[in-house]
C-alpha angles and dihedrals in degrees: 000000000000091000091050091051092050091048090051090049088055090048089052090053092051100039098083097047091047093045092048093051092045093053099033096101093047092049093054096069102018125113116258092254091058092048091052091049090052090051092052091048090048091052092050092048088050096048095051098066090038092054093046091047090053092049093049092045091054091052097042129074123248118294119248138199118000094356091057089055094044097050097071091049092050092045091052091047092049091048092053100042099036103055099078102075091041093052094046092049091051091049092051091047088051093052098248101088119121136186108296124233115274095197132117095290092069097135095070095031107196120318112228073006152193112113152023120337092243093052107033124141115235108262084006124049118221125282108270126217115291125239090286093043093250099113120137120241117248123246097249125064134208093021097147097054092039089051092052092050093043094053092044090051093047096048095044092046091054094043088052089056095245106118090163086075089074090072091055093047094051093042093054091048094047094049092048092049097042097097090053098047094085092071116103111281092356094117092050092049091047096050099042095040094048094047093049093046094047094045091052091052091047089052092054090048088051092054090049090052092050091050097047105037 
């Protein structure tokens, strides 16, 4: 059961990159509605192995040996790569989602995400160009990279047993984003994207805890 949980954690870490590459061509010329549908499907496909891994981890005993060493690495990888679809789906559900970037960084798809890496809202990347390439950029920039770093910081902080570090991570991010939060919809993107991103990372840290304690 432990091995199955670890394998599913690995599947969770690889699901988003594989899904992004598999749908990249279709996203490039697809209407926004189709892109959003692909994001929702991607999020569901991602959540299934993660949920099963969590259930198995809760029922199994702690991992030992090599598996015990591999679990934290896989959990961190899953936290970083898996947040994109979840964040975009939350943004769309909240009414502020936009077409995600279809560029080379597909695997992580924006973090807070809709948009190009250079202009991504925090927990939502910026709105990327629409089907005709006329999309408007979102109010927050660098969301994808910030999201990767944010989730990595959150999951490693929790795995290290220092939950107080979450306050520092969110404080640094909030202070850095403060000047941009006056833009239309920026606050909504920031709050929803950040919450979704952080909760995903916390979930991966939780699976790691179940498998190692």
